mmCIF file of C-alpha atoms in Angstrom:
data_model
loop_
_atom_site.group_PDB
_atom_site.id
_atom_site.type_symbol
_atom_site.label_atom_id
_atom_site.label_comp_id
_atom_site.label_asym_id
_atom_site.label_seq_id
_atom_site.Cartn_x
_atom_site.Cartn_y
_atom_site.Cartn_z
ATOM 1 C CA UNK A 1 -0.661 -5.938 -18.996
ATOM 2 C CA UNK A 2 -2.584 -5.043 -22.104
ATOM 3 C CA UNK A 3 -4.935 -7.878 -21.098
ATOM 4 C CA UNK A 4 -4.932 -6.595 -17.476
ATOM 5 C CA UNK A 5 -5.650 -3.470 -18.142
ATOM 6 C CA UNK A 6 -9.010 -4.314 -20.122
ATOM 7 C CA UNK A 7 -9.600 -6.781 -17.365
ATOM 8 C CA UNK A 8 -9.505 -4.084 -14.474
ATOM 9 C CA UNK A 9 -11.240 -1.229 -16.769
ATOM 10 C CA UNK A 10 -14.558 -3.931 -17.550
ATOM 11 C CA UNK A 11 -14.876 -4.272 -13.863
ATOM 12 C CA UNK A 12 -14.671 -0.494 -13.424
ATOM 13 C CA UNK A 13 -17.331 -0.372 -16.283
ATOM 14 C CA UNK A 14 -19.745 -3.137 -14.638
ATOM 15 C CA UNK A 15 -19.934 -1.712 -11.458
ATOM 16 C CA UNK A 16 -21.005 1.675 -12.802
ATOM 17 C CA UNK A 17 -23.579 0.468 -15.596
ATOM 18 C CA UNK A 18 -25.272 -1.805 -12.685
ATOM 19 C CA UNK A 19 -24.987 0.831 -9.852
ATOM 20 C CA UNK A 20 -25.307 4.729 -11.598
ATOM 21 C CA UNK A 21 -28.573 6.086 -13.134
ATOM 22 C CA UNK A 22 -28.378 8.595 -16.042
ATOM 23 C CA UNK A 23 -25.822 7.422 -18.404
ATOM 24 C CA UNK A 24 -23.222 10.632 -18.473
ATOM 25 C CA UNK A 25 -19.759 9.335 -16.979
ATOM 26 C CA UNK A 26 -16.487 10.969 -17.079
ATOM 27 C CA UNK A 27 -13.458 9.432 -16.691
ATOM 28 C CA UNK A 28 -10.075 11.631 -15.508
ATOM 29 C CA UNK A 29 -7.015 9.586 -16.618
ATOM 30 C CA UNK A 30 -3.415 10.501 -15.702
ATOM 31 C CA UNK A 31 -0.793 9.459 -17.694
ATOM 32 C CA UNK A 32 0.252 6.183 -16.343
ATOM 33 C CA UNK A 33 -1.371 2.311 -15.968
ATOM 34 C CA UNK A 34 -3.757 3.975 -13.564
ATOM 35 C CA UNK A 35 -4.951 5.796 -16.116
ATOM 36 C CA UNK A 36 -5.150 3.152 -18.462
ATOM 37 C CA UNK A 37 -7.369 1.343 -16.633
ATOM 38 C CA UNK A 38 -9.594 4.551 -16.690
ATOM 39 C CA UNK A 39 -9.097 4.710 -20.883
ATOM 40 C CA UNK A 40 -10.240 0.666 -20.587
ATOM 41 C CA UNK A 41 -13.332 1.680 -18.827
ATOM 42 C CA UNK A 42 -14.415 4.754 -21.068
ATOM 43 C CA UNK A 43 -13.995 2.521 -24.238
ATOM 44 C CA UNK A 44 -16.145 -0.284 -22.219
ATOM 45 C CA UNK A 45 -18.874 2.347 -21.280
ATOM 46 C CA UNK A 46 -19.191 3.533 -24.428
ATOM 47 C CA UNK A 47 -20.548 0.394 -25.665
ATOM 48 C CA UNK A 48 -22.828 -0.024 -22.971
ATOM 49 C CA UNK A 49 -24.323 2.368 -24.307
ATOM 50 C CA UNK A 50 -22.990 5.611 -21.846
ATOM 51 C CA UNK A 51 -22.180 9.181 -23.006
ATOM 52 C CA UNK A 52 -18.413 9.168 -22.108
ATOM 53 C CA UNK A 53 -15.580 11.861 -22.286
ATOM 54 C CA UNK A 54 -11.924 10.710 -21.392
ATOM 55 C CA UNK A 55 -9.856 13.741 -20.022
ATOM 56 C CA UNK A 56 -5.880 13.263 -19.684
ATOM 57 C CA UNK A 57 -4.613 14.780 -16.982
ATOM 58 C CA UNK A 58 -1.130 15.443 -16.961
ATOM 59 C CA UNK A 59 1.647 14.862 -19.584
ATOM 60 C CA UNK A 60 0.728 12.925 -22.636
ATOM 61 C CA UNK A 61 4.307 12.187 -23.547
ATOM 62 C CA UNK A 62 4.433 10.347 -20.148
ATOM 63 C CA UNK A 63 1.883 7.536 -20.948
ATOM 64 C CA UNK A 64 2.946 4.299 -20.787
ATOM 65 C CA UNK A 65 2.880 2.287 -23.512
ATOM 66 C CA UNK A 66 -0.097 0.191 -22.590
ATOM 67 C CA UNK A 67 -2.464 3.558 -21.682
ATOM 68 C CA UNK A 68 -1.437 4.452 -25.514
ATOM 69 C CA UNK A 69 -2.796 0.872 -26.457
ATOM 70 C CA UNK A 70 -5.935 1.816 -24.751
ATOM 71 C CA UNK A 71 -6.121 4.768 -26.191
ATOM 72 C CA UNK A 72 -6.053 3.428 -29.877
ATOM 73 C CA UNK A 73 -8.443 1.196 -29.179
ATOM 74 C CA UNK A 74 -10.605 3.769 -27.648
ATOM 75 C CA UNK A 75 -10.352 6.065 -30.909
ATOM 76 C CA UNK A 76 -11.322 2.714 -32.625
ATOM 77 C CA UNK A 77 -14.511 2.375 -30.636
ATOM 78 C CA UNK A 78 -15.096 6.256 -31.833
ATOM 79 C CA UNK A 79 -13.733 7.492 -28.445
ATOM 80 C CA UNK A 80 -11.083 10.414 -27.744
ATOM 81 C CA UNK A 81 -8.563 10.714 -25.200
ATOM 82 C CA UNK A 82 -9.072 14.477 -24.369
ATOM 83 C CA UNK A 83 -6.634 17.062 -22.873
ATOM 84 C CA UNK A 84 -8.280 18.461 -19.549
ATOM 85 C CA UNK A 85 -8.229 21.896 -19.588
ATOM 86 C CA UNK A 86 -9.855 23.593 -16.537
ATOM 87 C CA UNK A 87 -10.189 27.013 -18.244
ATOM 88 C CA UNK A 88 -12.434 25.476 -20.853
ATOM 89 C CA UNK A 89 -16.147 26.185 -19.262
ATOM 90 C CA UNK A 90 -17.415 23.727 -21.772
ATOM 91 C CA UNK A 91 -15.519 21.068 -20.298
ATOM 92 C CA UNK A 92 -16.125 22.174 -16.987
ATOM 93 C CA UNK A 93 -19.812 22.294 -17.190
ATOM 94 C CA UNK A 94 -19.545 18.430 -18.426
ATOM 95 C CA UNK A 95 -17.896 17.641 -15.899
ATOM 96 C CA UNK A 96 -20.359 19.432 -13.215
ATOM 97 C CA UNK A 97 -23.186 17.741 -15.160
ATOM 98 C CA UNK A 98 -22.064 14.053 -15.516
ATOM 99 C CA UNK A 99 -24.055 11.412 -13.588
ATOM 100 C CA UNK A 100 -20.901 9.668 -13.018
ATOM 101 C CA UNK A 101 -16.504 10.832 -12.459
ATOM 102 C CA UNK A 102 -14.535 7.476 -12.867
ATOM 103 C CA UNK A 103 -10.821 8.479 -11.197
ATOM 104 C CA UNK A 104 -7.778 7.179 -12.547
ATOM 105 C CA UNK A 105 -5.374 9.327 -11.803
ATOM 106 C CA UNK A 106 -2.635 7.695 -9.662
ATOM 107 C CA UNK A 107 -2.755 3.862 -8.612
ATOM 108 C CA UNK A 108 -0.684 2.593 -5.879
ATOM 109 C CA UNK A 109 2.726 3.951 -6.934
ATOM 110 C CA UNK A 110 1.725 7.779 -5.298
ATOM 111 C CA UNK A 111 4.086 8.570 -3.024
ATOM 112 C CA UNK A 112 4.174 12.657 -3.423
ATOM 113 C CA UNK A 113 1.650 15.189 -2.925
ATOM 114 C CA UNK A 114 -0.601 15.422 -5.712
ATOM 115 C CA UNK A 115 -0.381 19.088 -7.531
ATOM 116 C CA UNK A 116 -0.764 21.211 -10.414
ATOM 117 C CA UNK A 117 -3.866 20.298 -12.801
ATOM 118 C CA UNK A 118 -4.318 17.009 -11.122
ATOM 119 C CA UNK A 119 -4.897 18.791 -7.985
ATOM 120 C CA UNK A 120 -7.630 20.064 -9.677
ATOM 121 C CA UNK A 121 -8.900 17.119 -10.935
ATOM 122 C CA UNK A 122 -8.931 15.589 -7.186
ATOM 123 C CA UNK A 123 -11.152 18.389 -6.164
ATOM 124 C CA UNK A 124 -13.834 18.093 -8.502
ATOM 125 C CA UNK A 125 -13.296 14.675 -7.603
ATOM 126 C CA UNK A 126 -14.027 15.523 -3.431
ATOM 127 C CA UNK A 127 -17.546 16.313 -2.512
ATOM 128 C CA UNK A 128 -19.999 12.843 -2.914
ATOM 129 C CA UNK A 129 -23.262 13.895 -3.726
ATOM 130 C CA UNK A 130 -26.219 12.496 -4.361
ATOM 131 C CA UNK A 131 -26.714 12.771 -7.909
ATOM 132 C CA UNK A 132 -23.124 11.735 -9.120
ATOM 133 C CA UNK A 133 -20.999 8.825 -8.208
ATOM 134 C CA UNK A 134 -17.216 9.265 -7.800
ATOM 135 C CA UNK A 135 -16.009 5.924 -8.481
ATOM 136 C CA UNK A 136 -11.798 5.171 -7.633
ATOM 137 C CA UNK A 137 -10.177 2.743 -10.125
ATOM 138 C CA UNK A 138 -7.713 0.848 -7.623
ATOM 139 C CA UNK A 139 -7.237 3.160 -4.863
ATOM 140 C CA UNK A 140 -8.724 7.290 -4.755
ATOM 141 C CA UNK A 141 -5.803 9.160 -6.101
ATOM 142 C CA UNK A 142 -4.132 11.497 -3.426
ATOM 143 C CA UNK A 143 -4.225 8.017 -0.683
ATOM 144 C CA UNK A 144 -0.899 6.319 -0.061
ATOM 145 C CA UNK A 145 -1.805 2.656 -1.146
ATOM 146 C CA UNK A 146 0.151 1.416 1.960
ATOM 147 C CA UNK A 147 -0.494 3.963 5.100
ATOM 148 C CA UNK A 148 -3.883 5.322 3.578
ATOM 149 C CA UNK A 149 -2.281 8.753 4.604
ATOM 150 C CA UNK A 150 -3.134 11.725 2.859
ATOM 151 C CA UNK A 151 -0.449 12.979 0.132
ATOM 152 C CA UNK A 152 -1.873 16.988 0.139
ATOM 153 C CA UNK A 153 -5.360 16.090 -1.134
ATOM 154 C CA UNK A 154 -7.244 13.096 -2.177
ATOM 155 C CA UNK A 155 -10.242 11.887 -3.921
ATOM 156 C CA UNK A 156 -13.172 11.001 -1.783
ATOM 157 C CA UNK A 157 -15.225 8.015 -3.584
ATOM 158 C CA UNK A 158 -18.277 6.274 -3.317
ATOM 159 C CA UNK A 159 -17.134 3.238 -4.657
ATOM 160 C CA UNK A 160 -13.570 2.209 -5.140
ATOM 161 C CA UNK A 161 -12.785 -0.918 -7.815
ATOM 162 C CA UNK A 162 -9.572 -1.989 -6.379
ATOM 163 C CA UNK A 163 -7.542 -4.474 -8.733
ATOM 164 C CA UNK A 164 -6.776 -8.310 -7.325
ATOM 165 C CA UNK A 165 -5.800 -7.930 -3.626
ATOM 166 C CA UNK A 166 -7.440 -4.906 -1.045
ATOM 167 C CA UNK A 167 -4.647 -2.481 -0.560
ATOM 168 C CA UNK A 168 -4.011 -1.763 3.511
ATOM 169 C CA UNK A 169 -4.606 2.336 2.332
ATOM 170 C CA UNK A 170 -8.265 1.580 1.998
ATOM 171 C CA UNK A 171 -8.279 0.491 5.118
ATOM 172 C CA UNK A 172 -6.286 2.288 7.228
ATOM 173 C CA UNK A 173 -6.191 6.526 8.264
ATOM 174 C CA UNK A 174 -7.894 9.040 5.932
ATOM 175 C CA UNK A 175 -7.672 6.634 3.091
ATOM 176 C CA UNK A 176 -10.617 4.706 4.972
ATOM 177 C CA UNK A 177 -12.794 7.396 4.795
ATOM 178 C CA UNK A 178 -11.707 8.385 1.120
ATOM 179 C CA UNK A 179 -12.523 4.731 -0.407
ATOM 180 C CA UNK A 180 -16.252 4.690 0.014
ATOM 181 C CA UNK A 181 -17.518 0.774 -0.060
ATOM 182 C CA UNK A 182 -14.459 -1.305 -1.580
ATOM 183 C CA UNK A 183 -15.107 -4.008 -4.266
ATOM 184 C CA UNK A 184 -11.955 -6.282 -4.933
ATOM 185 C CA UNK A 185 -12.038 -7.631 -8.432
ATOM 186 C CA UNK A 186 -9.684 -10.483 -9.821
ATOM 187 C CA UNK A 187 -8.222 -9.264 -13.200
ATOM 188 C CA UNK A 188 -6.212 -12.241 -13.646
ATOM 189 C CA UNK A 189 -2.693 -11.907 -11.580
ATOM 190 C CA UNK A 190 -1.719 -15.143 -9.773
ATOM 191 C CA UNK A 191 -1.476 -14.876 -6.205
ATOM 192 C CA UNK A 192 2.102 -16.546 -6.141
ATOM 193 C CA UNK A 193 3.311 -13.093 -7.895
ATOM 194 C CA UNK A 194 1.727 -10.880 -4.905
ATOM 195 C CA UNK A 195 2.109 -12.971 -1.640
#
Protein backbone atom coordinates (compact mmCIF):
# COMPACT_ATOMS: atom_id res chain seq x y z
CA UNK A 1 0.00 0.00 0.00
CA UNK A 2 2.94 2.31 0.68
CA UNK A 3 4.03 2.10 -2.97
CA UNK A 4 0.46 2.64 -4.22
CA UNK A 5 0.13 5.72 -2.04
CA UNK A 6 3.39 7.13 -3.37
CA UNK A 7 2.20 6.56 -6.95
CA UNK A 8 -1.15 8.18 -6.22
CA UNK A 9 0.56 11.19 -4.70
CA UNK A 10 2.92 11.40 -7.65
CA UNK A 11 0.07 11.47 -10.19
CA UNK A 12 -1.68 14.28 -8.30
CA UNK A 13 1.57 16.25 -7.93
CA UNK A 14 2.44 15.79 -11.59
CA UNK A 15 -0.91 17.18 -12.74
CA UNK A 16 -0.54 20.17 -10.39
CA UNK A 17 2.99 20.93 -11.58
CA UNK A 18 1.82 20.93 -15.21
CA UNK A 19 -1.42 22.89 -14.82
CA UNK A 20 -1.19 25.22 -11.82
CA UNK A 21 0.59 28.54 -12.30
CA UNK A 22 2.39 29.82 -9.23
CA UNK A 23 4.22 27.77 -6.68
CA UNK A 24 2.10 27.75 -3.52
CA UNK A 25 0.02 24.71 -2.59
CA UNK A 26 -1.90 23.53 0.45
CA UNK A 27 -2.81 19.90 1.11
CA UNK A 28 -5.80 19.23 3.37
CA UNK A 29 -5.46 15.63 4.51
CA UNK A 30 -7.78 13.47 6.55
CA UNK A 31 -6.46 10.76 8.90
CA UNK A 32 -7.13 7.88 6.46
CA UNK A 33 -5.42 6.48 3.40
CA UNK A 34 -6.84 9.24 1.17
CA UNK A 35 -4.99 11.63 3.46
CA UNK A 36 -1.86 9.55 2.91
CA UNK A 37 -2.18 10.15 -0.84
CA UNK A 38 -2.28 13.89 -0.09
CA UNK A 39 0.75 13.77 2.22
CA UNK A 40 2.66 11.88 -0.48
CA UNK A 41 1.68 14.58 -2.98
CA UNK A 42 2.92 17.28 -0.56
CA UNK A 43 6.34 15.66 -0.35
CA UNK A 44 6.63 15.28 -4.12
CA UNK A 45 5.47 18.86 -4.76
CA UNK A 46 8.16 20.09 -2.35
CA UNK A 47 10.70 18.20 -4.42
CA UNK A 48 9.37 19.98 -7.53
CA UNK A 49 10.04 23.36 -5.96
CA UNK A 50 6.54 24.20 -4.73
CA UNK A 51 6.05 25.94 -1.42
CA UNK A 52 3.72 23.49 0.29
CA UNK A 53 1.95 23.31 3.61
CA UNK A 54 0.10 20.15 4.60
CA UNK A 55 -2.63 20.20 7.23
CA UNK A 56 -4.10 17.21 9.06
CA UNK A 57 -7.86 17.64 9.37
CA UNK A 58 -9.03 15.20 12.02
CA UNK A 59 -7.78 13.09 14.88
CA UNK A 60 -4.07 12.25 14.62
CA UNK A 61 -4.73 9.11 16.67
CA UNK A 62 -6.86 7.77 13.79
CA UNK A 63 -4.12 8.05 11.19
CA UNK A 64 -3.52 4.81 9.31
CA UNK A 65 -0.05 3.22 9.48
CA UNK A 66 0.48 3.98 5.79
CA UNK A 67 -0.34 7.65 6.24
CA UNK A 68 2.09 7.75 9.17
CA UNK A 69 4.73 6.31 6.84
CA UNK A 70 3.99 9.11 4.33
CA UNK A 71 4.24 11.68 7.15
CA UNK A 72 7.67 10.32 8.07
CA UNK A 73 8.84 10.65 4.45
CA UNK A 74 7.48 14.22 4.35
CA UNK A 75 9.43 15.06 7.52
CA UNK A 76 12.59 13.49 6.07
CA UNK A 77 12.15 15.83 3.09
CA UNK A 78 11.95 18.86 5.42
CA UNK A 79 8.15 19.19 5.54
CA UNK A 80 5.66 18.82 8.35
CA UNK A 81 2.06 17.67 8.66
CA UNK A 82 0.53 20.48 10.71
CA UNK A 83 -2.69 20.42 12.69
CA UNK A 84 -5.56 22.19 10.90
CA UNK A 85 -6.62 25.14 13.07
CA UNK A 86 -9.46 27.24 11.60
CA UNK A 87 -9.01 29.78 14.42
CA UNK A 88 -5.40 30.45 13.33
CA UNK A 89 -5.56 33.60 11.18
CA UNK A 90 -2.13 33.06 9.64
CA UNK A 91 -3.07 29.54 8.61
CA UNK A 92 -6.31 30.80 7.06
CA UNK A 93 -4.39 33.54 5.24
CA UNK A 94 -2.04 30.95 3.72
CA UNK A 95 -5.08 28.94 2.62
CA UNK A 96 -6.68 31.98 1.02
CA UNK A 97 -3.52 33.05 -0.85
CA UNK A 98 -2.26 29.71 -2.18
CA UNK A 99 -2.45 28.81 -5.87
CA UNK A 100 -3.76 25.30 -5.32
CA UNK A 101 -5.73 23.38 -2.70
CA UNK A 102 -5.36 19.59 -2.66
CA UNK A 103 -8.39 17.76 -1.32
CA UNK A 104 -7.31 14.54 0.43
CA UNK A 105 -9.88 14.52 3.25
CA UNK A 106 -12.02 11.49 2.45
CA UNK A 107 -11.81 8.72 -0.10
CA UNK A 108 -14.31 6.21 -1.40
CA UNK A 109 -15.31 4.94 2.04
CA UNK A 110 -17.29 8.01 3.13
CA UNK A 111 -20.91 7.14 3.92
CA UNK A 112 -22.09 9.84 6.36
CA UNK A 113 -22.36 13.64 6.23
CA UNK A 114 -19.15 15.60 6.68
CA UNK A 115 -19.01 17.52 9.98
CA UNK A 116 -16.76 19.49 12.33
CA UNK A 117 -13.39 20.76 11.11
CA UNK A 118 -13.70 18.56 8.02
CA UNK A 119 -16.84 20.50 7.04
CA UNK A 120 -14.95 23.78 7.43
CA UNK A 121 -12.17 22.41 5.23
CA UNK A 122 -14.70 21.30 2.61
CA UNK A 123 -16.20 24.79 2.59
CA UNK A 124 -12.75 26.26 1.92
CA UNK A 125 -12.64 24.13 -1.23
CA UNK A 126 -16.11 24.85 -2.58
CA UNK A 127 -15.56 28.04 -4.53
CA UNK A 128 -14.11 27.64 -8.01
CA UNK A 129 -11.82 30.54 -8.75
CA UNK A 130 -9.72 31.47 -11.80
CA UNK A 131 -6.89 32.29 -9.37
CA UNK A 132 -6.94 29.05 -7.39
CA UNK A 133 -7.20 25.42 -8.44
CA UNK A 134 -8.83 22.72 -6.33
CA UNK A 135 -7.59 19.20 -7.05
CA UNK A 136 -9.28 16.21 -5.41
CA UNK A 137 -7.50 12.92 -4.80
CA UNK A 138 -9.67 9.99 -5.97
CA UNK A 139 -13.07 11.66 -5.37
CA UNK A 140 -14.19 15.08 -4.10
CA UNK A 141 -14.63 14.85 -0.33
CA UNK A 142 -18.31 14.71 0.57
CA UNK A 143 -19.36 12.84 -2.59
CA UNK A 144 -20.59 9.25 -2.24
CA UNK A 145 -18.35 7.18 -4.50
CA UNK A 146 -21.11 4.84 -5.73
CA UNK A 147 -24.13 7.14 -6.08
CA UNK A 148 -22.76 10.65 -6.60
CA UNK A 149 -24.90 11.88 -3.71
CA UNK A 150 -23.51 14.82 -1.74
CA UNK A 151 -23.28 13.87 1.93
CA UNK A 152 -24.23 17.21 3.46
CA UNK A 153 -21.69 19.34 1.59
CA UNK A 154 -18.88 18.50 -0.82
CA UNK A 155 -15.72 19.90 -2.34
CA UNK A 156 -16.15 21.47 -5.79
CA UNK A 157 -12.97 20.46 -7.58
CA UNK A 158 -11.57 21.84 -10.81
CA UNK A 159 -9.90 18.49 -11.39
CA UNK A 160 -10.25 15.06 -9.82
CA UNK A 161 -7.32 12.68 -10.18
CA UNK A 162 -8.94 9.32 -9.52
CA UNK A 163 -6.92 6.16 -9.06
CA UNK A 164 -7.10 2.82 -10.87
CA UNK A 165 -10.64 3.19 -12.24
CA UNK A 166 -13.32 5.87 -12.44
CA UNK A 167 -15.83 5.80 -9.59
CA UNK A 168 -19.53 5.96 -10.55
CA UNK A 169 -20.08 8.89 -8.20
CA UNK A 170 -17.85 11.06 -10.39
CA UNK A 171 -20.44 10.89 -13.15
CA UNK A 172 -23.75 10.48 -11.31
CA UNK A 173 -26.02 13.02 -9.64
CA UNK A 174 -24.46 15.95 -7.86
CA UNK A 175 -21.08 14.21 -7.91
CA UNK A 176 -20.69 15.06 -11.59
CA UNK A 177 -20.89 18.79 -10.86
CA UNK A 178 -18.36 18.47 -8.00
CA UNK A 179 -15.69 16.47 -9.83
CA UNK A 180 -14.62 18.98 -12.49
CA UNK A 181 -12.47 17.33 -15.16
CA UNK A 182 -11.60 13.74 -14.29
CA UNK A 183 -8.24 12.05 -14.91
CA UNK A 184 -7.93 8.31 -14.28
CA UNK A 185 -4.44 7.33 -13.09
CA UNK A 186 -3.23 3.73 -13.10
CA UNK A 187 -1.31 3.33 -9.84
CA UNK A 188 -0.54 -0.35 -10.34
CA UNK A 189 -3.44 -2.27 -8.78
CA UNK A 190 -4.08 -5.39 -10.91
CA UNK A 191 -7.49 -5.14 -12.61
CA UNK A 192 -8.33 -8.72 -11.60
CA UNK A 193 -8.46 -7.49 -8.00
CA UNK A 194 -11.01 -4.81 -8.89
CA UNK A 195 -13.43 -6.35 -11.37
